[in-house]
Amino acid sequence: MKGLLRKDIYLAKDTLAIMLLLGLIIGVSLSFFVPSGVFIPLMTAMLASLTPTTMNLDHTSGWNRLQATMPLTKKTIVMGKYITFTAHILFGYIIGFILCFLMNLIRKNMTPDDYFTFSIIGLSFAFFSGCITLPANHIVKNEKMGIIIFIFSYFASAVILLGTGYLLLKVFLLNLQKDFYIIGWILLAFSLCLFCLSIIVSFKTYEKKELV
Amino acid sequence: MDIIISNNSSKPIYEQITAQIKAKIMRGELKPGEALPSMRALAKALQISVITAQRAYEELQRDGFIETTTGRGSFVSGQSSDFILEEQQKEIEAHLQNAVEIARASKISLEQLCSLLQLFYNEED
Amino acid sequence: MQAIMQIENLSKHYDNFDLEDVSFSIPYGSIMGLIGANGAGKSTIIKTILGIAHKDSGYIQIFGRDDIEDNAIKEKIGVVFDGSNFHPAMTPKQINKVLADIYTNWQEDVFYTYLKKLSLPEKKKIEDFSRGMKMKLAIASALSHQPELLILDEPTGGLDPIVRDEILDMFLDFIQDERHAILVSSHILRDLEKVADYITFIHNGRLLFSKTKDELIYDYGLIRCTKEQFSSIERDDIIACRRQEYSCDVLTADKAAAQRKYTDCVIDNVTIDDIMLMYIKGERQ
């Protein structure tokens, strides 16, 4: 496991600088129009894309079939990616939070509730997308398919996020003002539950997988 | 120890090896009791397969030129002089047989052949 | 001799390709060459042995056990695949760190000795390596965790003679320990002809033979004859024949017997190439 995580860190190191720079530029330019809080979901989502990228590299570089011959259990290989993914988004979240905080020192347009909202949106969005990309990457056969699944995952997680919010408000009749924190925690908990459930799916898809 | 392998020779590689090691023993370049390289080391040095080297050693052992003890390796056999003599006699026989066949085919008499042999044998002195 | 690997009746079915009933075994201390044309099924065999592809039926025993999923077995196997094996953005130095975390018996000093011996730079990214350097790195990595069995899929394809020679030397070094063995697939037969002890020949997903190399190149022969001479050759002596415009080539399993029987025919020595060609292109009896 340690070796796999180490390998992912080496791989992420290369793209990380570019990603942070890109995030900073987009974040700074956006935050003049909307609250500085956008940094949080933006950086989280950006770092969330690192794992599918490394998985794609694992495939194209031939690493996938080589690691299958190493003394690693299938569980280790699958779980390794989940740990990498979680580490990536937490890292993105912390970076986003710091940037947001610094930006807010100038602009002063964030309330504590705003921090909460953006944190929930950022993290649950990232976890939802992980539910799709992580298992799907074991059935991806080429780079094009990988990119399509990746874009689809972002789109789908936006839909799940809004859908869950809608259900909570309209079906379970929660009140956005009154139950503000409850809604937030439920969203995050739900995304985490789905994320954990997807480990089982990932494991099943990986077990059936034949590497070319 | 030099061993030269030819890929163009009609002789199989293991025969090339046995012939050259036998020749070295006969010429006294390899002395009784002297150690030979291990089969695997020989294979590595000559870039040949282990089985080929193994076959060469097996034949040398069968003909009494070397002795192999597991764990200690292969050594030039102590009483190989008898075998050497026998081997050399065999070689002479083969050459003479050839000469006789050629002589018969071209109707050269036995006397002529013997005098030729005598001539060659005494030439050296 | 006991076998380090034994394969019995291995079958694997794909939509457009079947591997059918393949059996062979690799004795300890030997090099087994797996040969066949491109697409014959060599890679499929290697992938099923390694558990990367799942066999449909059959029995694959390595170190006496049919359980490739066991990490204790995987620790003792070194694997090299055709083409790329590692991430192009990584350096040999990083690979050392990663593999040291994965293999219990990883030997850093052995790995660095190989790098030096094969003149591979430690800190250069693999994407800047030539094909030969990538292959040497892959083999060095596969040899640095004290493996006992080395499995290589087309390691010499597309490499220059100097690199091929270095690789053959590494093989022969590895095999100095008689508890070791190598399974290597290739369609470049000249390489295998030098160092392999056994040859297993796969064609269209089926096993044609698995024999010692010496038996093949010293016992087999090519009878080159006219059409009239061909009709006089006994069917039992023919493995395969190829009718050319002016002559007929016949592959026989007993060169010495053929030389005695068919004194008026030319009887040539064979190379593994010849045998493969005769089997694939010739009419088999």
XYZ file of C-alpha atoms in Angstrom:
622
model
C 0.000 0.000 0.000
C 2.728 2.428 0.995
C 4.456 1.921 -2.342
C 1.284 2.616 -4.285
C 0.600 5.827 -2.350
C 4.192 6.889 -2.829
C 3.890 6.301 -6.559
C 0.711 8.412 -6.701
C 2.434 11.223 -4.837
C 5.318 11.173 -7.360
C 2.807 11.291 -10.196
C 0.670 14.015 -8.633
C 3.693 16.210 -7.903
C 4.156 16.962 -11.591
C 0.616 18.128 -12.287
C -0.023 19.707 -8.905
C 1.841 22.981 -9.514
C 0.027 23.605 -12.795
C -3.294 22.794 -11.187
C -2.764 25.118 -8.233
C -1.750 27.954 -10.530
C -4.768 27.382 -12.746
C -7.054 27.249 -9.708
C -5.583 30.454 -8.380
C -6.141 32.317 -11.638
C -9.724 31.108 -12.068
C -10.471 31.619 -8.378
C -9.121 35.144 -8.236
C -10.930 36.219 -11.372
C -14.199 34.595 -10.262
C -14.139 35.866 -6.723
C -14.524 39.450 -7.930
C -18.027 38.531 -9.058
C -19.089 35.945 -6.486
C -18.127 35.361 -2.842
C -14.505 34.294 -2.180
C -15.988 30.953 -1.079
C -15.824 29.594 -4.659
C -12.187 28.807 -3.952
C -13.276 25.945 -1.726
C -15.361 23.862 -4.193
C -13.095 24.914 -7.066
C -9.859 23.647 -5.515
C -11.542 20.532 -4.121
C -12.984 19.634 -7.526
C -9.691 20.355 -9.257
C -7.711 18.097 -6.953
C -10.445 15.467 -7.228
C -9.550 15.199 -10.918
C -5.993 14.162 -10.042
C -6.926 10.591 -9.140
C -8.712 9.752 -12.406
C -5.714 11.283 -14.168
C -3.255 9.023 -12.356
C -5.528 6.039 -12.947
C -5.456 6.825 -16.630
C -1.652 7.023 -16.474
C -1.553 3.709 -14.622
C -3.404 2.199 -17.533
C -1.504 3.746 -20.451
C 1.929 3.259 -18.892
C 1.465 -0.480 -18.411
C 1.765 -0.037 -14.649
C -1.656 -1.628 -14.078
C -0.666 -5.018 -15.445
C 2.738 -4.876 -13.750
C 1.279 -4.052 -10.333
C -1.099 -6.990 -10.758
C 1.974 -9.245 -10.707
C 3.361 -7.675 -7.523
C 2.728 -8.943 -4.011
C -0.308 -6.707 -3.534
C -3.810 -7.952 -2.883
C -6.665 -6.716 -5.049
C -8.091 -5.071 -1.951
C -4.875 -3.097 -1.462
C -4.850 -1.928 -5.057
C -8.495 -0.785 -4.922
C -8.230 0.782 -1.475
C -5.008 2.563 -2.433
C -6.888 4.623 -4.980
C -9.597 5.502 -2.446
C -7.001 6.731 -0.001
C -5.219 8.718 -2.702
C -8.522 10.241 -3.771
C -9.546 11.207 -0.258
C -6.108 12.680 0.404
C -6.281 14.669 -2.827
C -9.646 16.230 -2.111
C -8.803 16.997 1.497
C -5.635 18.668 0.292
C -7.630 20.616 -2.306
C -10.186 21.561 0.325
C -7.510 22.901 2.695
C -5.794 24.875 -0.073
C -9.176 26.270 -1.181
C -10.068 27.165 2.398
C -6.774 29.016 2.925
C -7.098 30.892 -0.362
C -10.674 31.775 0.465
C -9.657 33.015 3.897
C -6.829 35.153 2.474
C -9.051 36.576 -0.238
C -11.683 37.381 2.355
C -9.165 39.448 4.304
C -9.366 41.908 1.417
C -12.943 41.522 0.335
C -14.636 40.746 3.643
C -17.779 39.286 2.015
C -17.944 35.863 3.760
C -20.059 34.941 6.772
C -19.278 31.786 8.829
C -22.385 30.236 7.262
C -20.903 30.884 3.829
C -17.798 28.923 4.824
C -20.064 26.067 5.879
C -22.102 26.138 2.675
C -19.101 26.182 0.361
C -17.338 23.472 2.353
C -20.382 21.179 2.134
C -20.819 21.853 -1.570
C -17.123 21.308 -2.310
C -16.671 18.111 -0.323
C -19.937 16.381 -1.167
C -19.524 17.265 -4.818
C -16.052 15.703 -4.823
C -17.217 12.555 -3.008
C -20.144 12.116 -5.389
C -17.830 12.377 -8.370
C -15.481 9.844 -6.793
C -18.332 7.321 -6.520
C -18.494 7.323 -10.289
C -14.929 7.794 -11.466
C -13.217 5.333 -9.125
C -15.271 2.224 -9.968
C -15.673 3.270 -13.613
C -11.943 3.533 -14.133
C -11.624 -0.223 -13.856
C -13.817 -0.703 -16.908
C -12.272 2.103 -18.940
C -10.609 0.730 -22.035
C -9.062 3.856 -23.551
C -8.178 7.434 -22.834
C -11.204 8.876 -24.627
C -13.606 6.800 -22.576
C -11.761 7.939 -19.437
C -12.270 11.610 -20.257
C -15.938 11.089 -21.103
C -16.547 9.286 -17.810
C -14.671 11.992 -15.964
C -16.769 14.818 -17.455
C -19.911 12.778 -16.929
C -18.984 12.249 -13.268
C -18.824 15.991 -12.616
C -22.103 16.521 -14.373
C -23.730 13.629 -12.525
C -22.468 14.696 -9.126
C -23.888 18.182 -9.703
C -27.225 16.532 -10.502
C -27.041 14.264 -7.413
C -26.149 17.217 -5.220
C -29.028 19.350 -6.480
C -31.388 16.365 -6.536
C -30.645 15.454 -2.934
C -31.082 19.066 -1.903
C -34.378 19.211 -3.749
C -35.599 16.014 -2.108
C -34.685 17.282 1.338
C -36.578 20.524 0.796
C -39.611 19.336 -1.138
C -40.178 15.746 -0.009
C -38.785 15.737 3.508
C -40.019 19.315 3.896
C -36.937 20.697 5.574
C -36.631 24.441 5.731
C -33.547 26.006 4.133
C -33.280 28.701 6.820
C -34.360 26.721 9.836
C -32.684 23.386 9.025
C -29.640 24.939 7.356
C -27.009 22.917 9.232
C -29.014 19.688 9.196
C -29.326 19.857 5.413
C -25.602 20.479 5.116
C -24.616 17.556 7.324
C -27.109 15.230 5.626
C -25.662 16.108 2.202
C -22.125 15.442 3.344
C -23.071 12.233 5.142
C -25.001 10.983 2.113
C -22.067 11.657 -0.224
C -19.724 9.839 2.170
C -22.092 6.857 2.369
C -22.260 6.562 -1.410
C -18.480 6.961 -1.575
C -17.968 4.071 0.836
C -20.537 1.912 -0.962
C -18.699 2.510 -4.218
C -15.678 0.704 -2.727
C -17.637 -2.538 -2.994
C -18.526 -1.774 -6.617
C -14.896 -0.892 -7.335
C -13.742 -4.133 -5.831
C -16.195 -6.140 -7.929
C -15.238 -4.388 -11.171
C -11.522 -4.777 -10.430
C -11.876 -8.460 -9.641
C -13.526 -9.164 -12.985
C -11.083 -7.001 -14.853
C -8.608 -8.527 -17.275
C -5.631 -6.368 -18.060
C -4.468 -6.077 -21.617
C 40.970 -22.174 -20.663
C 40.072 -21.258 -24.230
C 37.144 -22.892 -25.935
C 36.086 -21.724 -29.343
C 32.560 -22.344 -30.511
C 31.715 -22.111 -34.171
C 28.142 -21.613 -35.243
C 28.967 -22.690 -38.772
C 30.437 -26.010 -37.794
C 28.455 -29.111 -38.685
C 29.482 -30.425 -35.272
C 26.962 -29.792 -32.495
C 28.130 -27.323 -29.860
C 28.458 -29.966 -27.135
C 30.723 -32.003 -29.403
C 32.865 -28.961 -30.086
C 33.259 -28.498 -26.346
C 34.050 -32.155 -25.597
C 36.537 -32.349 -28.464
C 38.399 -29.261 -27.288
C 38.512 -30.298 -23.648
C 39.684 -33.786 -24.624
C 42.396 -32.247 -26.778
C 43.520 -30.070 -23.875
C 43.687 -33.094 -21.570
C 45.612 -35.097 -24.157
C 48.075 -32.286 -24.729
C 48.522 -32.003 -20.988
C 47.188 -28.435 -20.831
C 44.654 -29.684 -18.347
C 46.296 -31.836 -15.678
C 44.665 -34.683 -13.740
C 42.854 -33.323 -10.702
C 42.511 -29.861 -12.181
C 39.087 -28.283 -11.693
C 36.870 -27.434 -14.645
C 34.460 -24.494 -14.556
C 30.963 -25.374 -13.380
C 28.429 -26.274 -16.043
C 26.509 -23.083 -15.474
C 29.599 -20.894 -15.485
C 30.706 -22.487 -18.743
C 27.252 -21.908 -20.256
C 27.389 -18.281 -19.199
C 30.901 -17.755 -20.525
C 30.105 -19.299 -23.895
C 26.548 -17.867 -24.052
C 25.077 -21.294 -24.578
C 22.279 -23.103 -22.816
C 22.944 -24.988 -19.601
C 21.656 -28.232 -21.076
C 24.246 -28.052 -23.860
C 27.053 -27.561 -21.343
C 25.613 -30.342 -19.226
C 25.583 -32.724 -22.186
C 29.221 -31.921 -22.955
C 30.240 -32.679 -19.370
C 28.185 -35.852 -19.299
C 29.973 -37.137 -22.378
C 33.378 -36.248 -20.994
C 32.483 -38.113 -17.858
C 31.139 -41.125 -19.771
C 34.393 -41.307 -21.742
C 36.330 -41.167 -18.498
C 38.010 -37.813 -19.065
C 36.487 -36.027 -16.117
C 34.924 -36.866 -12.791
C 31.979 -34.974 -11.391
C 31.016 -34.981 -7.758
C 27.886 -33.188 -6.692
C 28.650 -30.121 -4.675
C 32.349 -30.095 -5.554
C 32.255 -29.717 -9.307
C 34.083 -31.411 -12.155
C 37.767 -32.410 -12.239
C 40.085 -33.866 -14.812
C 40.157 -37.587 -14.194
C 43.256 -39.119 -12.586
C 43.528 -42.249 -14.696
C 42.669 -40.546 -17.925
C 45.927 -41.540 -19.665
C 44.554 -44.950 -20.684
C 41.470 -43.296 -22.076
C 43.592 -40.798 -23.897
C 45.608 -43.552 -25.522
C 42.443 -45.363 -26.469
C 40.940 -42.175 -27.819
C 44.016 -41.404 -29.864
C 44.121 -44.923 -31.221
C 40.515 -44.555 -32.281
C 41.352 -41.373 -34.099
C 44.262 -43.000 -35.901
C 42.079 -45.910 -36.883
C 39.513 -43.559 -38.364
C 42.121 -41.698 -40.396
C 43.739 -44.881 -41.619
C 40.379 -46.298 -42.570
C 39.818 -43.200 -44.657
C 43.182 -43.581 -46.308
C 42.486 -47.244 -47.080
C 39.137 -46.420 -48.608
C 40.667 -43.812 -50.873
C 43.458 -46.199 -51.793
C 41.015 -48.968 -52.689
C 38.889 -46.673 -54.767
C 41.871 -45.498 -56.804
C 43.491 -48.964 -56.922
C 46.561 -48.033 -54.907
C 48.231 -51.143 -53.499
C 48.809 -51.954 -49.864
C 52.603 -51.852 -50.392
C 52.414 -48.340 -51.785
C 50.279 -47.310 -48.856
C 52.664 -48.838 -46.319
C 55.681 -47.163 -47.859
C 53.842 -43.839 -47.758
C 53.101 -44.385 -44.099
C 56.697 -45.283 -43.400
C 57.868 -42.216 -45.243
C 55.595 -39.918 -43.212
C 56.446 -41.573 -39.922
C 60.199 -41.199 -40.453
C 59.977 -37.719 -41.942
C 59.953 -36.080 -38.535
C 63.328 -37.464 -37.441
C 14.265 -32.843 -12.633
C 11.489 -31.253 -10.636
C 9.479 -28.462 -12.225
C 9.392 -24.880 -10.962
C 6.286 -24.365 -13.082
C 3.864 -26.871 -14.459
C 0.992 -26.069 -16.773
C -1.647 -28.633 -17.585
C -4.502 -28.367 -20.063
C -4.685 -24.606 -19.873
C -7.606 -23.146 -21.817
C -8.813 -19.598 -22.217
C -11.522 -18.439 -24.586
C -11.954 -15.015 -26.079
C -14.486 -13.897 -28.679
C -11.973 -14.072 -31.492
C -9.259 -16.302 -30.062
C -8.986 -19.545 -28.167
C -6.123 -20.901 -26.165
C -6.776 -24.608 -26.063
C -5.371 -27.336 -23.881
C -1.795 -26.110 -23.463
C 0.540 -28.146 -21.248
C 4.241 -27.771 -20.537
C 6.591 -27.563 -17.615
C 9.763 -25.690 -16.728
C 12.434 -27.572 -14.762
C 14.426 -25.776 -12.084
C 17.616 -24.202 -13.380
C 16.509 -23.831 -16.959
C 15.466 -21.269 -19.536
C 12.212 -21.988 -21.355
C 11.626 -20.181 -24.621
C 7.983 -19.691 -25.572
C 7.844 -19.206 -29.314
C 5.214 -18.654 -31.934
C 4.145 -16.096 -34.518
C 2.540 -12.831 -33.429
C -0.937 -13.551 -32.124
C -0.210 -17.237 -31.535
C -1.154 -16.959 -27.869
C 2.183 -16.433 -26.129
C 1.051 -13.311 -24.277
C -2.249 -14.936 -23.344
C -0.353 -17.829 -21.757
C 1.854 -15.454 -19.794
C -1.109 -13.371 -18.663
C -3.037 -16.407 -17.481
C 0.027 -17.715 -15.643
C 0.289 -14.379 -13.853
C -3.430 -14.272 -13.097
C -3.890 -11.048 -15.062
C -6.236 -12.886 -17.379
C -8.449 -15.547 -15.838
C -8.068 -19.089 -17.133
C -11.227 -20.932 -18.123
C -9.849 -24.325 -17.233
C -6.596 -26.074 -16.522
C -3.985 -26.120 -13.872
C -1.029 -23.786 -13.349
C 1.355 -24.816 -10.620
C 4.180 -22.491 -9.598
C 6.584 -23.498 -6.823
C 4.314 -26.498 -6.346
C 1.094 -24.510 -5.810
C -1.778 -23.406 -8.019
C -2.471 -20.080 -6.365
C -1.054 -17.088 -8.167
C -3.105 -14.778 -5.926
C -0.860 -15.714 -3.017
C 1.527 -12.859 -2.345
C 4.193 -15.240 -1.086
C 4.370 -16.643 -4.619
C 4.297 -13.219 -6.233
C 7.249 -12.150 -4.079
C 9.330 -14.798 -5.810
C 8.399 -13.907 -9.383
C 9.979 -11.151 -11.454
C 7.933 -9.962 -14.419
C 8.806 -7.935 -17.503
C 6.231 -7.005 -20.109
C 6.691 -6.039 -23.692
C 6.855 -2.274 -24.219
C 6.357 0.008 -21.257
C 6.262 -1.148 -17.647
C 6.599 2.038 -15.599
C 5.195 5.565 -15.652
C 7.104 7.704 -18.142
C 7.193 10.620 -15.690
C 9.044 8.618 -13.046
C 12.771 8.209 -12.562
C 14.676 5.003 -11.699
C 15.342 6.516 -8.297
C 11.624 6.881 -7.635
C 10.982 3.359 -8.902
C 13.509 2.091 -6.388
C 11.572 3.761 -3.561
C 8.194 2.522 -4.752
C 9.300 -1.077 -5.278
C 11.178 -1.085 -1.972
C 7.806 -0.442 -0.311
C 6.098 -3.185 -2.286
C 8.572 -6.088 -2.220
C 9.685 -7.463 1.139
C 13.021 -8.594 -0.279
C 13.788 -5.526 -2.348
C 17.555 -4.952 -2.519
C 18.420 -1.360 -3.187
C 22.135 -2.058 -3.626
C 21.435 -4.742 -6.225
C 19.153 -2.367 -8.114
C 21.714 0.444 -8.125
C 24.472 -1.955 -9.156
C 22.366 -2.939 -12.146
C 21.726 0.713 -13.016
C 25.435 1.355 -13.001
C 26.344 -1.783 -14.911
C 23.732 -1.078 -17.580
C 24.597 2.653 -17.625
C 21.090 3.805 -16.760
C 20.833 7.300 -15.240
C 19.202 7.395 -11.789
C 17.535 10.754 -12.016
C 16.404 10.902 -15.607
C 12.724 10.486 -16.418
C 11.852 7.244 -18.140
C 10.156 9.129 -20.975
C 13.635 10.248 -22.058
C 14.908 6.652 -22.148
C 15.411 4.717 -25.358
C 13.525 1.497 -25.888
C 16.565 -0.537 -24.967
C 17.121 1.454 -21.757
C 13.474 1.011 -20.750
C 13.767 -2.730 -21.241
C 17.027 -2.920 -19.287
C 15.419 -0.951 -16.459
C 12.413 -3.265 -16.440
C 14.653 -6.335 -16.242
C 16.851 -4.755 -13.555
C 13.703 -3.997 -11.517
C 12.409 -7.520 -11.993
C 15.721 -8.942 -10.741
C 16.161 -6.778 -7.658
C 13.740 -8.438 -5.250
C 15.450 -11.853 -5.152
C 13.031 -13.567 -7.532
C 13.366 -17.259 -8.258
C 11.281 -17.280 -11.402
C 11.617 -14.687 -14.115
C 8.777 -14.278 -16.621
C 9.357 -12.061 -19.632
C 7.042 -11.262 -22.521
C 8.962 -10.357 -25.694
C 11.860 -8.666 -23.899
C 14.162 -8.455 -26.899
C 11.682 -7.175 -29.490
C 12.941 -4.117 -31.348
C 16.281 -3.963 -29.534
C 19.724 -3.637 -31.073
C 22.154 -6.569 -30.899
C 24.253 -4.974 -28.145
C 21.329 -4.563 -25.766
C 20.096 -8.053 -26.653
C 23.511 -9.418 -25.770
C 23.476 -7.612 -22.406
C 20.040 -9.030 -21.702
C 21.096 -12.591 -22.556
C 24.031 -12.152 -20.175
C 21.627 -11.115 -17.405
C 19.584 -14.243 -18.085
C 22.632 -16.497 -17.878
C 23.739 -14.742 -14.700
C 20.348 -15.312 -13.125
C 20.375 -18.984 -14.049
C 23.737 -19.576 -12.339
C 21.598 -20.432 -9.328
C 19.987 -23.748 -10.151
C 16.909 -23.003 -8.049
C 16.022 -20.300 -10.570
C 14.258 -20.541 -13.900
C 13.210 -18.245 -16.737
C 10.161 -18.261 -18.974
C 10.698 -15.963 -21.922
C 8.484 -15.454 -24.931
C 9.876 -14.169 -28.160
C 9.455 -14.235 -31.869
C 13.121 -13.342 -32.346
C 14.396 -16.862 -32.290
C 18.088 -16.289 -32.723
C 18.255 -15.012 -29.162
C 16.500 -17.994 -27.711
C 18.431 -20.391 -29.877
C 21.559 -19.361 -28.020
C 20.525 -19.640 -24.405
C 17.226 -21.496 -24.080
C 17.274 -25.026 -22.704
C 13.722 -25.814 -23.751
C 11.464 -24.550 -26.492
C 7.679 -24.513 -26.302
C 6.033 -23.754 -29.599
C 2.525 -22.282 -29.711
C 0.539 -21.880 -32.908
C -3.045 -20.584 -33.206
C -3.572 -21.009 -29.482
C -2.424 -24.621 -29.498
C 0.722 -26.315 -28.312
C 2.748 -27.841 -31.146
C 5.599 -29.124 -29.020
C 7.666 -28.541 -25.908
C 11.136 -30.065 -26.198
C 14.761 -29.478 -25.340
C 16.385 -27.108 -27.784
C 19.258 -29.503 -28.474
C 16.833 -32.196 -29.518
C 15.320 -29.769 -32.006
C 18.456 -28.401 -33.562
C 20.555 -31.579 -33.492
C 17.980 -34.290 -34.092
C 15.654 -32.503 -36.486
C 16.720 -32.093 -40.081
C 15.545 -30.690 -43.371
C 15.482 -33.124 -46.268
C 15.831 -31.192 -49.485
C 14.664 -33.358 -52.354
C 13.068 -33.497 -55.774
C 9.437 -34.393 -56.227
C 10.338 -37.974 -57.218
C 12.540 -38.372 -54.182
C 9.776 -36.969 -52.046
C 7.391 -39.727 -53.068
C 9.899 -42.282 -51.777
C 10.063 -40.746 -48.285
C 8.098 -42.662 -45.698
C 5.223 -40.770 -44.189
C 6.415 -41.545 -40.672
C 9.601 -39.624 -41.333
C 7.737 -36.478 -42.332
C 6.668 -33.889 -39.769
C 5.884 -31.242 -42.336
C 6.709 -30.611 -45.959
C 6.842 -27.594 -48.155
C 6.599 -27.945 -51.892
C 8.530 -25.300 -53.726
C 8.653 -24.746 -57.448
C 11.818 -26.758 -58.094
C 12.187 -28.788 -54.947
C 10.568 -30.052 -51.828
C 11.591 -29.416 -48.210
C 10.754 -32.027 -45.627
C 11.130 -31.579 -41.876
C 12.115 -34.792 -40.137
C 12.569 -35.562 -36.462
C 15.489 -37.936 -36.964
C 18.228 -36.448 -39.085
C 20.638 -39.349 -38.566
C 18.106 -41.938 -39.691
C 17.210 -39.845 -42.709
C 20.864 -39.594 -43.651
C 21.122 -43.381 -43.631
C 17.831 -43.998 -45.447
C 17.783 -41.336 -48.101
C 21.375 -41.247 -49.224
C 20.643 -39.417 -52.449
C 18.907 -36.466 -50.757
C 20.539 -33.397 -49.285
C 19.922 -33.277 -45.560
C 20.480 -29.970 -43.809
C 20.758 -28.910 -40.216
C 17.840 -26.848 -38.948
C 17.471 -23.661 -36.986
C 14.506 -22.967 -34.716
C 13.417 -20.503 -37.393
C 13.308 -23.297 -39.983
C 11.282 -25.512 -37.685
C 8.796 -22.755 -36.937
C 8.476 -21.906 -40.623
C 7.943 -25.534 -41.610
C 5.303 -26.037 -38.949
C 3.388 -22.916 -39.854
C 3.793 -22.756 -43.609
C 4.273 -26.414 -44.464
C 1.695 -29.160 -44.877
C 1.680 -31.168 -41.743
C 1.288 -34.943 -41.738
